XYZ file of C-alpha atoms in Angstrom:
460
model
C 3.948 -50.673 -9.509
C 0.038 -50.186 -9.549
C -2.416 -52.580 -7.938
C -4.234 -54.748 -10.204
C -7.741 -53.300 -10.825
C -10.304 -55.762 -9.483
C -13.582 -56.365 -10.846
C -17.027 -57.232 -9.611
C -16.835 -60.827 -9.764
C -14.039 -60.493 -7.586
C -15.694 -59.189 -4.447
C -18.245 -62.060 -5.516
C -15.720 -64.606 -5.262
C -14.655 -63.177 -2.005
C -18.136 -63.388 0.009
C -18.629 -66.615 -1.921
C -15.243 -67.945 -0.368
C -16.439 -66.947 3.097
C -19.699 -68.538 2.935
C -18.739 -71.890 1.796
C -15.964 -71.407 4.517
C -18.604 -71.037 7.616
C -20.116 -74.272 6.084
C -16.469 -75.990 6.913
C -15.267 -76.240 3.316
C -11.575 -75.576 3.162
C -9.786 -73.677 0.429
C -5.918 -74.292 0.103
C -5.283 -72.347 -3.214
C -7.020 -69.539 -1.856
C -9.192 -67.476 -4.626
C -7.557 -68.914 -7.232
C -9.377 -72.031 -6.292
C -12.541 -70.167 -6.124
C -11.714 -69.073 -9.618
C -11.872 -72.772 -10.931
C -15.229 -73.774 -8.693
C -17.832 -74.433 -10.977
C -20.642 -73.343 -8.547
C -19.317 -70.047 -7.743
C -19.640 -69.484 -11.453
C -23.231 -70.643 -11.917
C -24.170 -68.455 -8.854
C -22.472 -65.016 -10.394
C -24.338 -65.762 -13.741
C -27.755 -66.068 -11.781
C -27.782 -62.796 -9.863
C -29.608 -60.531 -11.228
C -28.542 -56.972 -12.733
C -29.479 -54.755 -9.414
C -27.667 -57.665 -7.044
C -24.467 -57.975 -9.593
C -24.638 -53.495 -9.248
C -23.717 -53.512 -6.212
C -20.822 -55.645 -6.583
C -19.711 -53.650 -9.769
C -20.001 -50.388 -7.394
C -17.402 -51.938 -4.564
C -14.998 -52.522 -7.629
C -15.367 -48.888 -8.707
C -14.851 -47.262 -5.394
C -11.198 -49.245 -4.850
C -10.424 -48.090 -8.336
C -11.612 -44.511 -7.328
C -9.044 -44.884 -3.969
C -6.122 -46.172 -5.775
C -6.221 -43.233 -8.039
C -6.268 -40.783 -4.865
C -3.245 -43.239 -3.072
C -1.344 -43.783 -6.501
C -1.568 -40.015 -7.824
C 1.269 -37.791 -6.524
C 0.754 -35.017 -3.880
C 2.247 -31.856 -3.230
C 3.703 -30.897 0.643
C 0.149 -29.760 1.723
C -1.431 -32.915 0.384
C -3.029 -31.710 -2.652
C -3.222 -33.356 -6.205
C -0.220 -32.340 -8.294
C -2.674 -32.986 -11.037
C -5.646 -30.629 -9.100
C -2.434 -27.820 -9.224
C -2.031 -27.948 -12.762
C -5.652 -27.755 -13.870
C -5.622 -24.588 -11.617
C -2.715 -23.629 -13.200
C -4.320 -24.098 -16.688
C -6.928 -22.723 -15.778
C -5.574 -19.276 -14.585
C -3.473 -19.423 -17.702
C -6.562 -19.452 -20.361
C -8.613 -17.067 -17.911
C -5.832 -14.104 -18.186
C -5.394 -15.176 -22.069
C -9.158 -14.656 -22.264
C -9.197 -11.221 -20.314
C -6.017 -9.730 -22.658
C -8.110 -10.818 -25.881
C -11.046 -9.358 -24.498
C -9.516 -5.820 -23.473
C -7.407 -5.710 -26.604
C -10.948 -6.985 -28.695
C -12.315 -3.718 -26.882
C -9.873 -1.730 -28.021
C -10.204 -2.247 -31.567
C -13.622 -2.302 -31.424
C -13.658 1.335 -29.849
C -10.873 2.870 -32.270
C -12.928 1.484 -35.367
C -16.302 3.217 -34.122
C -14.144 6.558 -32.584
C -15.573 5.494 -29.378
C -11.994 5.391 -27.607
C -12.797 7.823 -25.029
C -16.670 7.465 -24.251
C -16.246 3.313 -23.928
C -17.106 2.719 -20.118
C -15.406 0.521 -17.599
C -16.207 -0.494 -14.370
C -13.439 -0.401 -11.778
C -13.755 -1.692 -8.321
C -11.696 -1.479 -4.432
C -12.306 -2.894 -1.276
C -11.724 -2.761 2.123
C -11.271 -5.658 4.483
C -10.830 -5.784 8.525
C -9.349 -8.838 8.808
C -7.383 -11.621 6.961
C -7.582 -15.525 7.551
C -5.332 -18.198 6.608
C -7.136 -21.734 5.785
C -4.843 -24.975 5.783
C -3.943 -24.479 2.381
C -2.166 -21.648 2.954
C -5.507 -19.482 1.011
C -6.454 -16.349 2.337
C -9.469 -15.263 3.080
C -9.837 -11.215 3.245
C -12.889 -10.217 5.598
C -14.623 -7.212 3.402
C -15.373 -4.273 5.814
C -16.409 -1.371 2.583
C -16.421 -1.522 -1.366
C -17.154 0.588 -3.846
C -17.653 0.366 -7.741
C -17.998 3.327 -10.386
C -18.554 3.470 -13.996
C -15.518 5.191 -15.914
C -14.545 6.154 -19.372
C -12.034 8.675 -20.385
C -14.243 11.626 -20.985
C -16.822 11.217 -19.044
C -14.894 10.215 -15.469
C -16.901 8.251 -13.401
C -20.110 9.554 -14.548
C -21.555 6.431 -11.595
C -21.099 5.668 -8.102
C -21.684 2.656 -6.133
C -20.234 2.591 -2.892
C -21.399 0.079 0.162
C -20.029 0.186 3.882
C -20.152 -3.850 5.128
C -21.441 -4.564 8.686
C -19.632 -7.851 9.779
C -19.979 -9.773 12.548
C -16.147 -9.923 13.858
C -15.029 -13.346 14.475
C -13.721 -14.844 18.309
C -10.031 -13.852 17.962
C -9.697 -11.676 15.501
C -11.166 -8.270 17.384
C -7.814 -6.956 17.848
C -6.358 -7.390 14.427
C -9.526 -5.842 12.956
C -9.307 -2.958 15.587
C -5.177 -2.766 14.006
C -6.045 -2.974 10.400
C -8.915 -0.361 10.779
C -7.238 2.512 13.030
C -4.178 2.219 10.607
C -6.415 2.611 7.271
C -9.822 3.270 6.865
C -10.714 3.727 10.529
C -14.157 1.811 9.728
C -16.363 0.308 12.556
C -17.972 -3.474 12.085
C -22.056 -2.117 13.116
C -22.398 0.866 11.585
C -25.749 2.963 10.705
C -24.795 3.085 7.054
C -23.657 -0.206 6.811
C -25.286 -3.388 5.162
C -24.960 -7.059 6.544
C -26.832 -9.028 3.792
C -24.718 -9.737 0.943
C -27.589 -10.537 -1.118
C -28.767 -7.545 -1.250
C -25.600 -5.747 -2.311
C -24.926 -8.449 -5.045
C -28.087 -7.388 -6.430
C -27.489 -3.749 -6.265
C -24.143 -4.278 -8.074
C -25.813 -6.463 -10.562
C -28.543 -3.739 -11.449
C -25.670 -1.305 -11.597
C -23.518 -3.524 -14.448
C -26.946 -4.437 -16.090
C -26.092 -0.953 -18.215
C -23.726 -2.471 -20.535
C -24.194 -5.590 -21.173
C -21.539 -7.910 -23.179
C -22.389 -8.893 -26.593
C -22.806 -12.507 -24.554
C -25.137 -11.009 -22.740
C -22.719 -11.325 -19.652
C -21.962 -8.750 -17.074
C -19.258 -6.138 -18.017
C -16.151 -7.151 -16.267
C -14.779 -5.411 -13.118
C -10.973 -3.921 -13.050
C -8.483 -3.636 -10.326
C -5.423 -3.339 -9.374
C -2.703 -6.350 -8.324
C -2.318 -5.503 -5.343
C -6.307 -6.215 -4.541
C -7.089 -9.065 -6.966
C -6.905 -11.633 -4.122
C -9.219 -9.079 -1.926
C -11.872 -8.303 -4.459
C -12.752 -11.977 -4.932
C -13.708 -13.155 -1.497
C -16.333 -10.263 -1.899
C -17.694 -11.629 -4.975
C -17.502 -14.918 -3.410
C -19.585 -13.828 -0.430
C -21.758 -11.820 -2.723
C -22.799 -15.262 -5.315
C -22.680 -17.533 -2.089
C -25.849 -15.563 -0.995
C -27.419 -14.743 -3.922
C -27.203 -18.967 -4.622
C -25.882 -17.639 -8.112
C -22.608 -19.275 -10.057
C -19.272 -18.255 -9.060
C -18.268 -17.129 -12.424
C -21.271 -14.246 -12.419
C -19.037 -11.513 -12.335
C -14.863 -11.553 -14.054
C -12.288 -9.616 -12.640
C -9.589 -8.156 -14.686
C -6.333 -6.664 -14.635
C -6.643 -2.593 -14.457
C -2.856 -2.801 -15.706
C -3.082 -4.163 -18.479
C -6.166 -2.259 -19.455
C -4.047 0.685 -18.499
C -1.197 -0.454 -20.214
C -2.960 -1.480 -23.528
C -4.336 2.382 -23.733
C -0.901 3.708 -22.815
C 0.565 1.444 -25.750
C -2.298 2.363 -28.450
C -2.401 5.746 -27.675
C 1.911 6.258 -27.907
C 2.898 4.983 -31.437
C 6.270 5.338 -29.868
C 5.920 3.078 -27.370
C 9.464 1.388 -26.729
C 9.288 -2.334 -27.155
C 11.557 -3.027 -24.395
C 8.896 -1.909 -22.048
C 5.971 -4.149 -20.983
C 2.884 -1.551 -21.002
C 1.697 -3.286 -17.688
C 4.725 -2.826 -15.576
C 4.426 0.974 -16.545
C 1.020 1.188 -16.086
C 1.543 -0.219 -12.581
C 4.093 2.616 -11.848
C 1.832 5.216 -12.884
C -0.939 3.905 -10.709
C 0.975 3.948 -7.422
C 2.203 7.093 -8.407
C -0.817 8.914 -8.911
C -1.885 7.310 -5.694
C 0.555 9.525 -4.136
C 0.021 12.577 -6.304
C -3.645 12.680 -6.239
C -4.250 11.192 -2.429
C -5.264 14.439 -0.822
C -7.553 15.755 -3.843
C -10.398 17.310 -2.748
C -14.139 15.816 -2.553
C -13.276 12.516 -3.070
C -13.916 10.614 -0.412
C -17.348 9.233 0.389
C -19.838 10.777 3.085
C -18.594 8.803 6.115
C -14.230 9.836 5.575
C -15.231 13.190 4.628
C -16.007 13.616 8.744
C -12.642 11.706 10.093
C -9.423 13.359 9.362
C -6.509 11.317 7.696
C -8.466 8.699 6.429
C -8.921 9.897 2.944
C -6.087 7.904 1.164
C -7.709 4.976 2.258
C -11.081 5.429 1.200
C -12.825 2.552 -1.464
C -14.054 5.812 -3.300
C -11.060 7.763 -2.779
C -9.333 4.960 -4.224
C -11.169 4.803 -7.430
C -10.584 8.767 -7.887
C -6.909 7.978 -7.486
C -6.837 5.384 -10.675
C -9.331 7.588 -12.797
C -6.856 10.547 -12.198
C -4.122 8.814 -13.173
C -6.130 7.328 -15.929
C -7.082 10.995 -17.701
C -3.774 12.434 -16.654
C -2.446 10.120 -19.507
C -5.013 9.791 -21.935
C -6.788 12.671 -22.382
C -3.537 15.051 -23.273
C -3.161 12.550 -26.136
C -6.509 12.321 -27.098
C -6.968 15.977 -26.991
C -9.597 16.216 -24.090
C -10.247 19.172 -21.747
C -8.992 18.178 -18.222
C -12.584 18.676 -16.167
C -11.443 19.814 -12.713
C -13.402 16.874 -10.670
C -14.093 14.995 -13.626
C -10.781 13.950 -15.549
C -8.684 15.716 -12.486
C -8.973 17.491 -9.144
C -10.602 20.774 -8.539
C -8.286 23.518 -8.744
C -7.779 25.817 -5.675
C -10.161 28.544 -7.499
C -12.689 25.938 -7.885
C -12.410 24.348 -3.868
C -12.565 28.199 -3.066
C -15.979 28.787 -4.921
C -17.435 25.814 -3.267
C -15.996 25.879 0.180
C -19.266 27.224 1.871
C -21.256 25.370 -0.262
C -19.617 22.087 1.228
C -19.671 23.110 4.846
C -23.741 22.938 4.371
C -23.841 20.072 2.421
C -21.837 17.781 4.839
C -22.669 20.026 7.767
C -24.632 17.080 9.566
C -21.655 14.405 8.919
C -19.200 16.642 10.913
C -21.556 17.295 13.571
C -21.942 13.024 13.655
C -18.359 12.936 13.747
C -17.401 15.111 16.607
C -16.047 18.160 14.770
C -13.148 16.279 15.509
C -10.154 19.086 15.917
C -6.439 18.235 15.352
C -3.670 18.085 18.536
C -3.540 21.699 17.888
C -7.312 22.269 19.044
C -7.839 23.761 15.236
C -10.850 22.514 14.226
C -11.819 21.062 10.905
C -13.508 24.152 9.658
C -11.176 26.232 10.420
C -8.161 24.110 8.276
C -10.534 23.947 5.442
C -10.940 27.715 5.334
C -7.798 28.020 5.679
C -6.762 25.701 3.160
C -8.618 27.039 0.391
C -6.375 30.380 0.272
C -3.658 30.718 -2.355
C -0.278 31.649 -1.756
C -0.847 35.403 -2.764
C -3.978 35.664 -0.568
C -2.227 34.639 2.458
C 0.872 37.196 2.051
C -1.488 39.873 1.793
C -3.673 38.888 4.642
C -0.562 38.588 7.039
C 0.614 42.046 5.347
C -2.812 43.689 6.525
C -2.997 41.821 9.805
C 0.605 42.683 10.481
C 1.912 45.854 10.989
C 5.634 46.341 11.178
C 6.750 49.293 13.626
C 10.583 50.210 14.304
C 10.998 52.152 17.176
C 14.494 53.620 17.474
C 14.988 54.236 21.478
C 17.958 56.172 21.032
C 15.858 58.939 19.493
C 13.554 58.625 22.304
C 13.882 61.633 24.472
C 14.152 60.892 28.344
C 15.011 57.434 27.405
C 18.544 55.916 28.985
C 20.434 52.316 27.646
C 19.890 50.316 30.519
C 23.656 49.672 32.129
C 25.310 46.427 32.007
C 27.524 45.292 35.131
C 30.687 43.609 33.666
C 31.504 42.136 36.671
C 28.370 40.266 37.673
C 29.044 36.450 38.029
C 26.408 33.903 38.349
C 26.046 32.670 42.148
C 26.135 29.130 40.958
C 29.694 27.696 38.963
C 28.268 26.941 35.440
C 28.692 23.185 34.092
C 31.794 22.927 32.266
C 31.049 21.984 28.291
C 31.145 18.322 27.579
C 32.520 18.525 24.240
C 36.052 16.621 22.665
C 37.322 19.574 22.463
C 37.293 20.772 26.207
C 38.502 17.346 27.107
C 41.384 17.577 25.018
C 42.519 20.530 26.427
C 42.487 19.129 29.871
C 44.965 16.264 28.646
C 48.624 16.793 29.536
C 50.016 17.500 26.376
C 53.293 15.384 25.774
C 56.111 17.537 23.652
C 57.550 15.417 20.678
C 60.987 15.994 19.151
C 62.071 15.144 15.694
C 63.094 11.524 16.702
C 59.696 10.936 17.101
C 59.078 11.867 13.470
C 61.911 10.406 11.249
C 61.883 10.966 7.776
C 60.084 7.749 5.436
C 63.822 6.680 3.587
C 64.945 5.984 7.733
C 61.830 4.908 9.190
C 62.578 1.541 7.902
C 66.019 0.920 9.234
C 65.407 2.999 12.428
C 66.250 1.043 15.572
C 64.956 1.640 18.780
């Protein structure tokens, strides 16, 4: 049973009762008493608005703390009625992101704009995680990048941002774990940036471009598996900037995926929810197109086996897999390095042009060589020949001469002593079969053996 809610007159009464009671008056009844007293009365009708206020305010702060003591709380102490606002909440904000992508959609097929509609797609890279008391975790950003994408164009614009961050007491060696594993990353780099005001206003200049008709920033896309790591970015990023939380939206890049795969297939299967395939295609091509060429940024173009784990890398990945889909069906030319990787005739064409271009990063980075001692030049020259050039280099380089010695006049087959033993008795062989035959073998007769129609009635 609730507590009866108590008024300001009440807390009146009360310092009324303990005044009159320091002058010796005695109140058996208690407050009812003071209830019925005539003088208490007369005294609560003379105070004046700003003295009665700040009984009124006493009442109102017990009614606030019943409500906290009264309302149900989950294990970790929070309002069951908090959880189910945020519940809400979440609810309306992914029924407000599917309207808006499939409102896009329609939008784009009405003015044929299907394929040149952008959309901005983000990744990021963390060095550390942290777990606060209710059980939220908090994903330290460590590199990011963003690019501007349609279906014809690619991503005709790059923004990509290494984070300096200071790394906090106890966390060093996780950081040092997460970042030799993955993106191999350091926390006080040259190229890196500390103040995240000044990225969040770089990001905001680059989504000023295409403004909604609300004149709101375009939404950013990702994947699942990095919805809970993008926003503690953004967080970071409005925190500094002193702008509101909701500045920038996040949205699901499978079910924008999935909402092209289902528009452009009339024969899409019903059974099939468009965003669970969308999300197998995604880690899919994140396996197929992992290792395609120049698409890393600047600093993991220098460090070798850190290119599937690259923010920009990343983003290649999903626009691959994006065009690998969609333009076949829209009837686009696959762009090597636009809409799909460079083929090995194009990587060939620009192989010396790249070992200029990023001929300063590799000298920054060591010229690191593999456990062979092959350096990196030397793998990427090699890598850019096709099967057929190699078999004819190794059928130039080698020359295959049989020499029959038989033929060979003066020339004698060297002689082969039978009889030589080895100095030294050789191991025996340690195989089953070796032991076996050392075994005494025992000799079994037909009694051993009786046919099945006796073996039941045999006696020993």
């Amino acid at each position: 049973m609730s507590k009866k809610v108590r008024n300001g007159f009440y807390f009146f009464m009360l310092d009324f009762k303990a005044r009159e009671e320091n002058l010796g008056r005695k109140f058996p009844d208690g407050i009812k008493e003071i209830q019925k007293n005539s003088k208490c009365s007369q005294e609560w009708i003379a105070l004046s608005d700003e003295q009665k206020k700040e009984y009124n305010d006493r009442a109102k702060q017990e009614k606030a703390m019943q409500r906290r003591t009264t309302k149900p709380l989950t294990t970790i102490g929070e309002s069951i009625d908090s959880v189910q606002k945020q519940q809400i909440s979440k609810l309306k904000y992914e029924e407000d992101m599917k309207q808006y992508i499939d409102n896009v959609i329609e939008q784009a097929d009405l003015l044929n704009a299907v394929d040149t509609i952008p959309f901005y797609f983000i990744h990021v890279n963390y060095f550390y995680t942290k777990t606060a008391l209710d059980s939220t975790v908090d994903y330290i950003p460590a590199e990011f990048a963003v690019c501007e994408f349609s279906i014809k164009s690619g991503a005709s614009r790059l923004y990509h941002q290494i984070i300096n961050t200071q790394i906090e007491l106890g966390y060093a060696r996780e950081a040092a774990e997460v970042s030799d594993t993955t993106h191999k990353l350091n926390n006080d780099l040259p190229e890196g940036e500390e103040d995240y005001k000044i990225m969040c206003n770089k990001l905001i200049h680059f989504l000023k471009h295409q403004m909604t008709s609300d004149n709101k920033l375009p939404p950013l896309y990702t994947t699942d598996n990095f919805k809970t790591v993008v926003p503690c970015l953004l967080r970071r990023m409005t925190a500094a900037a002193e702008i509101p939380d909701n500045t920038f939206d996040l949205y699901s890049l499978e079910y924008l995926f999935g909402s092209y795969m289902k528009y452009l297939n009339p024969d899409f299967p019903a059974s099939v929810t468009p965003s669970v395939l969308a999300e197998v295609e995604l880690t899919n091509g994140s396996i197929t197109f992992a290792w395609a060429p120049k698409i890393e940024c600047s600093y993991h173009l220098g460090i070798e086996g850190t290119k599937p784990f690259c923010s920009q890398a990343i983003l290649h990945q999903w626009i691959f897999t994006f065009c690998d889909y969609c333009c076949p069906r829209l009837k686009i030319a696959m762009r090597p390095g636009i809409n799909c990787p460079e083929s090995e005739k194009d990587q060939e064409c620009s192989a010396l042009s790249d070992s200029l271009q990023y001929l300063s990063l590799k000298e920054k980075a060591g010229k690191l060589k593999s456990e062979t001692g092959v350096s990196r030049e030397y793998q990427e020259r090699v890598s850019f020949r096709t099967a057929k050039e190699e078999e004819e280099r190794r059928r130039k380089d080698t020359k295959l001469t049989i020499i029959d010695h038989s033929k060979l006049a003066g020339n004698t087959v060297p002689f082969v002593d039978e009889t030589y033993k080895p100095l030294k008795q050789m191991r025996r062989p340690r195989t089953l079969a070796k032991i076996l035959d050392d075994q005494q073998k025992t000799a079994f007769t037909d009694k051993d053996f009786p046919s099945i129609r006796h073996a039941r009635g045999r006696k020993n």
